[in-house]
Amino acid sequence: YLKKEQGGSLGSSIKWNFTKFLVDQDGKVIHRYAPTDTPESIEKDIEALVNKN
């Protein structure tokens, strides 16, 4: 489901198991992050989503 909803630079495939997805409370994929993205680098996106709801 996640691969279908938010493709990446390699299409819908997942390069490794460290690919991250930001999903809202309704299960909608908001963003897909590369395995090289750190949790700290996506913190603002997470906070924005939490504060939005």
PDB file of C-alpha atoms in Angstrom, residues 14-15 20 34 39 52:
ATOM      1  CA  ILE A  14      11.903   0.170  -1.713  1.00  0.00           C
ATOM      2  CA  LYS A  15      15.699   0.227  -1.770  1.00  0.00           C
ATOM      3  CA  LYS A  20      10.427   5.870   5.947  1.00  0.00           C
ATOM      4  CA  ALA A  34      14.967   7.951   1.678  1.00  0.00           C
ATOM      5  CA  PRO A  39      14.802  10.932  12.021  1.00  0.00           C
ATOM      6  CA  LYS A  52      -2.125  20.190  12.185  1.00  0.00           C
TER       7      LYS A  52
END
